[in-house]
PDB file of C-alpha atoms in Angstrom:
ATOM      1  CA  MET A1491     -58.588 -12.138  63.234  1.00  0.00           C
ATOM      2  CA  THR A1492     -55.350 -12.055  65.173  1.00  0.00           C
ATOM      3  CA  GLY A1493     -53.263 -10.726  62.272  1.00  0.00           C
ATOM      4  CA  CYS A1494     -50.950 -13.822  62.438  1.00  0.00           C
ATOM      5  CA  ALA A1495     -50.339 -15.902  59.340  1.00  0.00           C
ATOM      6  CA  SER A1496     -51.497 -19.479  59.535  1.00  0.00           C
ATOM      7  CA  GLY A1497     -51.628 -22.618  57.437  1.00  0.00           C
ATOM      8  CA  ALA A1498     -50.290 -22.236  53.905  1.00  0.00           C
ATOM      9  CA  ASP A1499     -49.629 -18.530  54.519  1.00  0.00           C
ATOM     10  CA  ALA A1500     -47.234 -19.133  57.419  1.00  0.00           C
ATOM     11  CA  PRO A1501     -43.576 -18.541  56.551  1.00  0.00           C
ATOM     12  CA  ALA A1502     -41.300 -21.584  56.676  1.00  0.00           C
ATOM     13  CA  ARG A1503     -39.058 -21.588  59.751  1.00  0.00           C
ATOM     14  CA  GLY A1504     -35.759 -23.248  60.503  1.00  0.00           C
ATOM     15  CA  ALA A1505     -34.862 -25.247  63.607  1.00  0.00           C
ATOM     16  CA  SER A1506     -34.239 -22.034  65.549  1.00  0.00           C
ATOM     17  CA  GLY A1507     -37.651 -20.711  64.680  1.00  0.00           C
ATOM     18  CA  ALA A1508     -36.259 -18.002  62.360  1.00  0.00           C
ATOM     19  CA  PRO A1509     -37.677 -17.793  58.849  1.00  0.00           C
ATOM     20  CA  ALA A1510     -35.799 -20.107  56.453  1.00  0.00           C
ATOM     21  CA  ALA A1511     -33.702 -18.449  53.781  1.00  0.00           C
ATOM     22  CA  ALA A1512     -35.160 -18.424  50.278  1.00  0.00           C
ATOM     23  CA  PRO A1513     -33.374 -20.796  47.868  1.00  0.00           C
ATOM     24  CA  ALA A1514     -30.625 -19.094  45.887  1.00  0.00           C
ATOM     25  CA  PRO A1515     -31.414 -18.577  42.221  1.00  0.00           C
ATOM     26  CA  GLU A1516     -29.642 -20.975  39.874  1.00  0.00           C
ATOM     27  CA  ALA A1517     -26.498 -19.554  38.348  1.00  0.00           C
ATOM     28  CA  PRO A1518     -26.706 -19.253  34.550  1.00  0.00           C
ATOM     29  CA  LYS A1519     -25.042 -22.191  32.860  1.00  0.00           C
ATOM     30  CA  ALA A1520     -21.823 -21.454  31.019  1.00  0.00           C
ATOM     31  CA  PRO A1521     -22.078 -22.171  27.292  1.00  0.00           C
ATOM     32  CA  ASP A1522     -20.629 -25.544  26.390  1.00  0.00           C
ATOM     33  CA  LYS A1523     -17.534 -25.918  24.259  1.00  0.00           C
ATOM     34  CA  ALA A1524     -19.475 -26.463  21.025  1.00  0.00           C
ATOM     35  CA  ALA A1525     -21.563 -23.331  21.596  1.00  0.00           C
ATOM     36  CA  ARG A1526     -18.461 -21.261  22.326  1.00  0.00           C
ATOM     37  CA  ALA A1527     -16.782 -22.582  19.195  1.00  0.00           C
ATOM     38  CA  ALA A1528     -19.838 -21.846  17.058  1.00  0.00           C
ATOM     39  CA  ALA A1529     -19.965 -18.287  18.401  1.00  0.00           C
ATOM     40  CA  ALA A1530     -16.266 -17.771  17.672  1.00  0.00           C
ATOM     41  CA  TYR A1531     -16.607 -19.068  14.122  1.00  0.00           C
ATOM     42  CA  ARG A1532     -19.617 -16.817  13.535  1.00  0.00           C
ATOM     43  CA  GLU A1533     -17.591 -13.816  14.637  1.00  0.00           C
ATOM     44  CA  TRP A1534     -15.031 -14.607  11.941  1.00  0.00           C
ATOM     45  CA  GLY A1535     -17.719 -15.238   9.304  1.00  0.00           C
ATOM     46  CA  LEU A1536     -17.151 -19.005   9.242  1.00  0.00           C
ATOM     47  CA  LYS A1537     -18.914 -22.250   9.990  1.00  0.00           C
ATOM     48  CA  PRO A1538     -17.229 -24.552  12.545  1.00  0.00           C
ATOM     49  CA  LEU A1539     -14.816 -27.094  11.098  1.00  0.00           C
ATOM     50  CA  ALA A1540     -15.443 -30.733  11.892  1.00  0.00           C
ATOM     51  CA  ALA A1541     -13.351 -32.127  14.710  1.00  0.00           C
ATOM     52  CA  PRO A1542     -10.328 -34.038  13.389  1.00  0.00           C
ATOM     53  CA  PRO A1543     -10.131 -37.778  14.055  1.00  0.00           C
ATOM     54  CA  ALA A1544      -7.997 -39.109  16.865  1.00  0.00           C
ATOM     55  CA  PRO A1545      -4.285 -39.054  15.974  1.00  0.00           C
ATOM     56  CA  PRO A1546      -2.947 -42.337  14.590  1.00  0.00           C
ATOM     57  CA  ARG A1547      -1.388 -44.644  17.151  1.00  0.00           C
ATOM     58  CA  THR A1548       1.614 -45.097  14.893  1.00  0.00           C
ATOM     59  CA  LYS A1549       2.785 -41.996  13.056  1.00  0.00           C
ATOM     60  CA  PRO A1550       2.709 -42.648   9.302  1.00  0.00           C
ATOM     61  CA  VAL A1551       5.912 -40.626   8.742  1.00  0.00           C
ATOM     62  CA  ARG A1552       8.879 -41.683  10.855  1.00  0.00           C
ATOM     63  CA  ARG A1553      12.614 -41.317  10.496  1.00  0.00           C
ATOM     64  CA  THR A1554      14.329 -44.638  10.997  1.00  0.00           C
ATOM     65  CA  VAL A1555      17.341 -44.733  13.301  1.00  0.00           C
ATOM     66  CA  GLY A1556      20.387 -43.827  11.241  1.00  0.00           C
ATOM     67  CA  GLY A1557      18.263 -43.431   8.125  1.00  0.00           C
ATOM     68  CA  PRO A1558      17.870 -40.376   5.881  1.00  0.00           C
ATOM     69  CA  VAL A1559      15.495 -37.588   6.825  1.00  0.00           C
ATOM     70  CA  PRO A1560      12.129 -38.122   5.071  1.00  0.00           C
ATOM     71  CA  VAL A1561      11.096 -35.431   2.603  1.00  0.00           C
ATOM     72  CA  ILE A1562       7.312 -35.073   2.485  1.00  0.00           C
ATOM     73  CA  SER A1563       4.652 -33.017   0.684  1.00  0.00           C
ATOM     74  CA  GLU A1564       1.709 -34.931   2.112  1.00  0.00           C
ATOM     75  CA  ILE A1565       0.955 -37.442   4.842  1.00  0.00           C
ATOM     76  CA  PRO A1566      -0.048 -40.992   3.853  1.00  0.00           C
ATOM     77  CA  THR A1567      -3.501 -41.189   5.436  1.00  0.00           C
ATOM     78  CA  LYS A1568      -7.109 -41.909   4.477  1.00  0.00           C
ATOM     79  CA  ASP A1569      -8.356 -39.396   7.044  1.00  0.00           C
ATOM     80  CA  ARG A1570     -10.057 -36.422   5.405  1.00  0.00           C
ATOM     81  CA  VAL A1571      -7.620 -34.039   6.998  1.00  0.00           C
ATOM     82  CA  VAL A1572      -5.164 -31.483   5.689  1.00  0.00           C
ATOM     83  CA  PHE A1573      -2.399 -29.580   7.468  1.00  0.00           C
ATOM     84  CA  ILE A1574      -1.825 -25.815   7.563  1.00  0.00           C
ATOM     85  CA  THR A1575       1.751 -24.559   7.678  1.00  0.00           C
ATOM     86  CA  ILE A1576       2.720 -20.873   7.805  1.00  0.00           C
ATOM     87  CA  ASP A1577       6.168 -19.612   6.846  1.00  0.00           C
ATOM     88  CA  ASP A1578       8.626 -16.856   7.726  1.00  0.00           C
ATOM     89  CA  GLY A1579       7.046 -14.704  10.471  1.00  0.00           C
ATOM     90  CA  ALA A1580       7.463 -11.180   9.111  1.00  0.00           C
ATOM     91  CA  GLU A1581       3.828 -10.136   9.739  1.00  0.00           C
ATOM     92  CA  LYS A1582       2.879 -10.099  13.414  1.00  0.00           C
ATOM     93  CA  ASP A1583      -0.827  -9.261  13.418  1.00  0.00           C
ATOM     94  CA  PRO A1584      -2.419  -9.424  16.910  1.00  0.00           C
ATOM     95  CA  GLU A1585      -5.779 -10.191  15.283  1.00  0.00           C
ATOM     96  CA  PHE A1586      -4.354 -13.338  13.702  1.00  0.00           C
ATOM     97  CA  LEU A1587      -3.202 -14.540  17.102  1.00  0.00           C
ATOM     98  CA  ARG A1588      -6.695 -13.848  18.476  1.00  0.00           C
ATOM     99  CA  MET A1589      -8.226 -15.735  15.551  1.00  0.00           C
ATOM    100  CA  MET A1590      -6.089 -18.808  16.159  1.00  0.00           C
ATOM    101  CA  ARG A1591      -6.825 -18.716  19.900  1.00  0.00           C
ATOM    102  CA  GLU A1592     -10.584 -18.450  19.364  1.00  0.00           C
ATOM    103  CA  LEU A1593     -10.955 -20.932  16.486  1.00  0.00           C
ATOM    104  CA  ASP A1594      -8.553 -23.525  17.926  1.00  0.00           C
ATOM    105  CA  VAL A1595      -7.328 -24.524  14.450  1.00  0.00           C
ATOM    106  CA  PRO A1596      -3.934 -26.283  14.615  1.00  0.00           C
ATOM    107  CA  VAL A1597      -1.140 -24.756  12.541  1.00  0.00           C
ATOM    108  CA  THR A1598       2.599 -25.311  12.266  1.00  0.00           C
ATOM    109  CA  LEU A1599       4.794 -22.210  12.064  1.00  0.00           C
ATOM    110  CA  PHE A1600       8.025 -22.506  10.058  1.00  0.00           C
ATOM    111  CA  LEU A1601       9.948 -19.519  11.410  1.00  0.00           C
ATOM    112  CA  THR A1602      12.974 -17.680  10.013  1.00  0.00           C
ATOM    113  CA  ASP A1603      15.118 -15.873  12.566  1.00  0.00           C
ATOM    114  CA  SER A1604      15.726 -12.801  10.398  1.00  0.00           C
ATOM    115  CA  ALA A1605      11.934 -12.349  10.153  1.00  0.00           C
ATOM    116  CA  ILE A1606      11.045 -12.892  13.815  1.00  0.00           C
ATOM    117  CA  ARG A1607      13.979 -11.462  15.767  1.00  0.00           C
ATOM    118  CA  THR A1608      12.319  -8.046  16.118  1.00  0.00           C
ATOM    119  CA  ASP A1609       9.560  -9.654  18.231  1.00  0.00           C
ATOM    120  CA  TYR A1610      10.200 -13.219  19.420  1.00  0.00           C
ATOM    121  CA  GLY A1611       7.455 -12.706  21.989  1.00  0.00           C
ATOM    122  CA  TYR A1612       4.689 -12.532  19.394  1.00  0.00           C
ATOM    123  CA  PHE A1613       5.040 -16.254  18.687  1.00  0.00           C
ATOM    124  CA  LYS A1614       5.210 -17.445  22.295  1.00  0.00           C
ATOM    125  CA  PRO A1615       1.407 -17.580  22.717  1.00  0.00           C
ATOM    126  CA  PHE A1616       1.210 -19.787  19.608  1.00  0.00           C
ATOM    127  CA  ALA A1617       3.597 -22.234  21.243  1.00  0.00           C
ATOM    128  CA  ALA A1618       1.625 -22.071  24.501  1.00  0.00           C
ATOM    129  CA  LEU A1619      -1.573 -22.906  22.588  1.00  0.00           C
ATOM    130  CA  GLY A1620       0.041 -26.073  21.201  1.00  0.00           C
ATOM    131  CA  HIS A1621       0.806 -24.889  17.680  1.00  0.00           C
ATOM    132  CA  GLY A1622       3.960 -26.348  16.194  1.00  0.00           C
ATOM    133  CA  ILE A1623       7.135 -24.253  16.097  1.00  0.00           C
ATOM    134  CA  ALA A1624       9.341 -25.429  13.237  1.00  0.00           C
ATOM    135  CA  ASN A1625      12.580 -24.426  11.496  1.00  0.00           C
ATOM    136  CA  HIS A1626      12.826 -22.268   8.345  1.00  0.00           C
ATOM    137  CA  THR A1627      16.550 -21.321   8.665  1.00  0.00           C
ATOM    138  CA  LEU A1628      18.296 -18.333  10.182  1.00  0.00           C
ATOM    139  CA  THR A1629      18.357 -16.030   7.135  1.00  0.00           C
ATOM    140  CA  HIS A1630      16.132 -17.626   4.433  1.00  0.00           C
ATOM    141  CA  PRO A1631      18.778 -18.409   1.776  1.00  0.00           C
ATOM    142  CA  ASN A1632      18.441 -20.644  -1.260  1.00  0.00           C
ATOM    143  CA  LEU A1633      20.159 -23.636   0.343  1.00  0.00           C
ATOM    144  CA  ARG A1634      21.097 -25.193  -2.995  1.00  0.00           C
ATOM    145  CA  THR A1635      23.582 -22.335  -3.466  1.00  0.00           C
ATOM    146  CA  LEU A1636      25.370 -23.187  -0.198  1.00  0.00           C
ATOM    147  CA  GLY A1637      27.776 -25.938   0.755  1.00  0.00           C
ATOM    148  CA  ARG A1638      26.962 -28.497   3.411  1.00  0.00           C
ATOM    149  CA  ALA A1639      28.724 -26.638   6.235  1.00  0.00           C
ATOM    150  CA  ALA A1640      26.878 -23.391   5.495  1.00  0.00           C
ATOM    151  CA  GLN A1641      23.585 -25.250   5.240  1.00  0.00           C
ATOM    152  CA  ARG A1642      24.279 -26.904   8.568  1.00  0.00           C
ATOM    153  CA  GLN A1643      24.868 -23.496  10.150  1.00  0.00           C
ATOM    154  CA  GLU A1644      21.565 -22.176   8.796  1.00  0.00           C
ATOM    155  CA  ILE A1645      19.597 -25.178  10.059  1.00  0.00           C
ATOM    156  CA  CYS A1646      21.389 -25.991  13.322  1.00  0.00           C
ATOM    157  CA  GLY A1647      21.681 -22.322  14.205  1.00  0.00           C
ATOM    158  CA  GLN A1648      17.929 -21.908  13.932  1.00  0.00           C
ATOM    159  CA  GLN A1649      17.320 -25.111  15.888  1.00  0.00           C
ATOM    160  CA  THR A1650      19.300 -23.592  18.750  1.00  0.00           C
ATOM    161  CA  ARG A1651      17.652 -20.170  18.488  1.00  0.00           C
ATOM    162  CA  LEU A1652      14.111 -21.544  18.472  1.00  0.00           C
ATOM    163  CA  ALA A1653      14.843 -23.880  21.379  1.00  0.00           C
ATOM    164  CA  GLU A1654      16.172 -20.924  23.384  1.00  0.00           C
ATOM    165  CA  GLU A1655      13.131 -18.767  22.650  1.00  0.00           C
ATOM    166  CA  TYR A1656      10.307 -21.329  22.776  1.00  0.00           C
ATOM    167  CA  GLY A1657      11.609 -24.096  24.992  1.00  0.00           C
ATOM    168  CA  THR A1658      11.528 -27.004  22.527  1.00  0.00           C
ATOM    169  CA  THR A1659      13.907 -28.005  19.746  1.00  0.00           C
ATOM    170  CA  PRO A1660      11.960 -28.238  16.463  1.00  0.00           C
ATOM    171  CA  ARG A1661      11.495 -31.632  14.835  1.00  0.00           C
ATOM    172  CA  LEU A1662      10.415 -30.315  11.429  1.00  0.00           C
ATOM    173  CA  PHE A1663      12.274 -28.217   8.854  1.00  0.00           C
ATOM    174  CA  ARG A1664      11.247 -26.465   5.644  1.00  0.00           C
ATOM    175  CA  PRO A1665      13.897 -25.233   3.207  1.00  0.00           C
ATOM    176  CA  PRO A1666      13.273 -21.714   1.873  1.00  0.00           C
ATOM    177  CA  TYR A1667      11.541 -21.730  -1.526  1.00  0.00           C
ATOM    178  CA  GLY A1668      11.284 -25.509  -1.204  1.00  0.00           C
ATOM    179  CA  ASN A1669      14.840 -25.765  -2.550  1.00  0.00           C
ATOM    180  CA  TRP A1670      16.977 -28.563  -1.138  1.00  0.00           C
ATOM    181  CA  ASN A1671      19.578 -31.150  -2.125  1.00  0.00           C
ATOM    182  CA  GLU A1672      21.267 -34.099  -0.479  1.00  0.00           C
ATOM    183  CA  ASP A1673      23.556 -31.769   1.470  1.00  0.00           C
ATOM    184  CA  THR A1674      20.397 -30.215   2.924  1.00  0.00           C
ATOM    185  CA  ARG A1675      19.107 -33.620   3.894  1.00  0.00           C
ATOM    186  CA  ALA A1676      22.388 -34.613   5.530  1.00  0.00           C
ATOM    187  CA  ALA A1677      22.700 -31.308   7.377  1.00  0.00           C
ATOM    188  CA  ALA A1678      19.108 -31.518   8.606  1.00  0.00           C
ATOM    189  CA  GLY A1679      19.791 -35.002   9.949  1.00  0.00           C
ATOM    190  CA  GLU A1680      22.885 -33.785  11.783  1.00  0.00           C
ATOM    191  CA  CYS A1681      20.765 -31.009  13.344  1.00  0.00           C
ATOM    192  CA  GLY A1682      18.189 -33.470  14.737  1.00  0.00           C
ATOM    193  CA  VAL A1683      15.416 -32.888  12.194  1.00  0.00           C
ATOM    194  CA  ASP A1684      12.848 -35.704  11.807  1.00  0.00           C
ATOM    195  CA  ALA A1685      11.352 -34.579   8.462  1.00  0.00           C
ATOM    196  CA  ILE A1686      11.818 -32.014   5.713  1.00  0.00           C
ATOM    197  CA  VAL A1687       8.356 -30.632   5.000  1.00  0.00           C
ATOM    198  CA  LEU A1688       7.353 -29.322   1.566  1.00  0.00           C
ATOM    199  CA  TRP A1689       3.738 -28.778   0.407  1.00  0.00           C
ATOM    200  CA  ARG A1690       1.025 -29.708  -2.082  1.00  0.00           C
ATOM    201  CA  GLU A1691      -0.978 -26.469  -2.139  1.00  0.00           C
ATOM    202  CA  SER A1692      -0.149 -22.862  -1.393  1.00  0.00           C
ATOM    203  CA  MET A1693      -2.656 -20.280  -0.215  1.00  0.00           C
ATOM    204  CA  GLN A1694      -2.792 -16.994  -2.068  1.00  0.00           C
ATOM    205  CA  ILE A1695      -5.140 -14.134  -1.200  1.00  0.00           C
ATOM    206  CA  THR A1696      -8.468 -15.749  -2.074  1.00  0.00           C
ATOM    207  CA  ASN A1697      -7.557 -18.960  -3.905  1.00  0.00           C
ATOM    208  CA  MET A1698      -5.180 -21.883  -3.560  1.00  0.00           C
ATOM    209  CA  GLN A1699      -2.522 -22.912  -6.053  1.00  0.00           C
ATOM    210  CA  TYR A1700      -2.549 -26.673  -6.617  1.00  0.00           C
ATOM    211  CA  GLN A1701       0.256 -28.911  -7.788  1.00  0.00           C
ATOM    212  CA  ARG A1702      -2.080 -31.638  -9.065  1.00  0.00           C
ATOM    213  CA  GLY A1703      -4.036 -31.322 -12.276  1.00  0.00           C
ATOM    214  CA  ASP A1704      -7.413 -31.997 -10.624  1.00  0.00           C
ATOM    215  CA  LYS A1705      -6.973 -28.836  -8.527  1.00  0.00           C
ATOM    216  CA  ARG A1706      -8.446 -30.501  -5.476  1.00  0.00           C
ATOM    217  CA  LEU A1707      -7.323 -31.247  -1.949  1.00  0.00           C
ATOM    218  CA  HIS A1708      -6.454 -34.847  -1.119  1.00  0.00           C
ATOM    219  CA  PRO A1709      -6.306 -36.576   2.284  1.00  0.00           C
ATOM    220  CA  GLY A1710      -3.093 -35.672   4.063  1.00  0.00           C
ATOM    221  CA  ASP A1711      -2.158 -32.677   1.927  1.00  0.00           C
ATOM    222  CA  ILE A1712       0.175 -30.097   3.430  1.00  0.00           C
ATOM    223  CA  ILE A1713      -0.827 -26.499   2.662  1.00  0.00           C
ATOM    224  CA  LEU A1714       1.634 -23.604   2.595  1.00  0.00           C
ATOM    225  CA  ALA A1715       0.734 -20.081   3.714  1.00  0.00           C
ATOM    226  CA  HIS A1716       2.850 -17.121   4.780  1.00  0.00           C
ATOM    227  CA  PHE A1717       2.788 -14.449   7.457  1.00  0.00           C
ATOM    228  CA  ARG A1718       1.792 -11.557   5.207  1.00  0.00           C
ATOM    229  CA  GLY A1719       0.177  -8.161   5.745  1.00  0.00           C
ATOM    230  CA  PRO A1720      -2.106  -5.902   3.681  1.00  0.00           C
ATOM    231  CA  SER A1721       0.825  -4.361   1.789  1.00  0.00           C
ATOM    232  CA  GLU A1722       1.656  -7.801   0.364  1.00  0.00           C
ATOM    233  CA  LEU A1723      -1.936  -9.060   0.139  1.00  0.00           C
ATOM    234  CA  LYS A1724      -3.360  -6.140  -1.893  1.00  0.00           C
ATOM    235  CA  GLY A1725      -5.164  -4.721   1.106  1.00  0.00           C
ATOM    236  CA  THR A1726      -6.350  -8.069   2.484  1.00  0.00           C
ATOM    237  CA  THR A1727      -5.475  -8.914   6.078  1.00  0.00           C
ATOM    238  CA  MET A1728      -3.941 -12.151   7.233  1.00  0.00           C
ATOM    239  CA  THR A1729      -7.138 -13.052   9.071  1.00  0.00           C
ATOM    240  CA  GLU A1730      -9.173 -12.587   5.882  1.00  0.00           C
ATOM    241  CA  MET A1731      -6.749 -14.751   3.917  1.00  0.00           C
ATOM    242  CA  THR A1732      -6.916 -17.432   6.599  1.00  0.00           C
ATOM    243  CA  ALA A1733     -10.728 -17.323   6.603  1.00  0.00           C
ATOM    244  CA  ASN A1734     -10.661 -17.864   2.824  1.00  0.00           C
ATOM    245  CA  LEU A1735      -8.318 -20.818   3.312  1.00  0.00           C
ATOM    246  CA  LEU A1736     -10.579 -22.414   5.923  1.00  0.00           C
ATOM    247  CA  ARG A1737     -13.587 -22.014   3.608  1.00  0.00           C
ATOM    248  CA  HIS A1738     -11.738 -23.811   0.798  1.00  0.00           C
ATOM    249  CA  ILE A1739     -10.864 -26.654   3.155  1.00  0.00           C
ATOM    250  CA  GLN A1740     -14.393 -27.001   4.487  1.00  0.00           C
ATOM    251  CA  GLU A1741     -16.088 -26.702   1.086  1.00  0.00           C
ATOM    252  CA  GLN A1742     -14.051 -29.672  -0.148  1.00  0.00           C
ATOM    253  CA  GLY A1743     -15.095 -31.825   2.807  1.00  0.00           C
ATOM    254  CA  PHE A1744     -11.909 -31.671   4.862  1.00  0.00           C
ATOM    255  CA  THR A1745     -10.892 -30.517   8.302  1.00  0.00           C
ATOM    256  CA  VAL A1746      -7.544 -29.474   9.787  1.00  0.00           C
ATOM    257  CA  ALA A1747      -5.354 -31.752  11.894  1.00  0.00           C
ATOM    258  CA  ARG A1748      -2.112 -31.150  13.755  1.00  0.00           C
ATOM    259  CA  LEU A1749       0.877 -32.040  11.575  1.00  0.00           C
ATOM    260  CA  GLU A1750       3.038 -33.075  14.517  1.00  0.00           C
ATOM    261  CA  ASP A1751       0.486 -35.811  15.371  1.00  0.00           C
ATOM    262  CA  TYR A1752       1.268 -37.526  12.058  1.00  0.00           C
ATOM    263  CA  VAL A1753       5.061 -37.022  11.842  1.00  0.00           C
TER     264      VAL A1753
END
């Protein structure tokens, strides 16, 4: 015995005669998008929502050139989708922002300047994530009590403010309390609004209020929620309320689409 390895026991050598390096271990594969989404939904106590269909090639709600601003409570579509809209902006819960980032559920935020001016920055990540930033007036008045010029100031003033803060002029407007008249419609048109958006259902703490007698969601329904905290939700957080809303949507066989893709 010479003590030298031979045959199958001999170490592999490179061209220089030095032992060849062992192959590097495979890096662990990153979880795919579906797995990441499922994990995020589990964290929030939810099952993943179905992916929405591709946006329609032609938007079913359009303002004609020179025509009146459409007033809508739902989108004419056969897609089993609904749309989540959230008003005001008084509650600024970091956990809600994290929830929206992790679940990737599209929402449209109808913001009032008097509610958000203490922290414009809170809403900037929502805009960066692709959520819609929309107009809910400067001071949240009952517009039917104001003349056309005052209504125009409330709407146009907030158009300007939101464009300054978030980089895009809103296309959608919601009148406070859902109260509007033809002066509202004319003022909104003068301010560059493409649609006045009302709603079909409103989310409470655990249940939805329905406008229709069958108390069911319908394709294209617009749902109203608010930025609210535990003091207004009887101890419930905004993330818990939103989780309840998503369960209602899923249990009725719907998913959530982006409103701006349809208007």
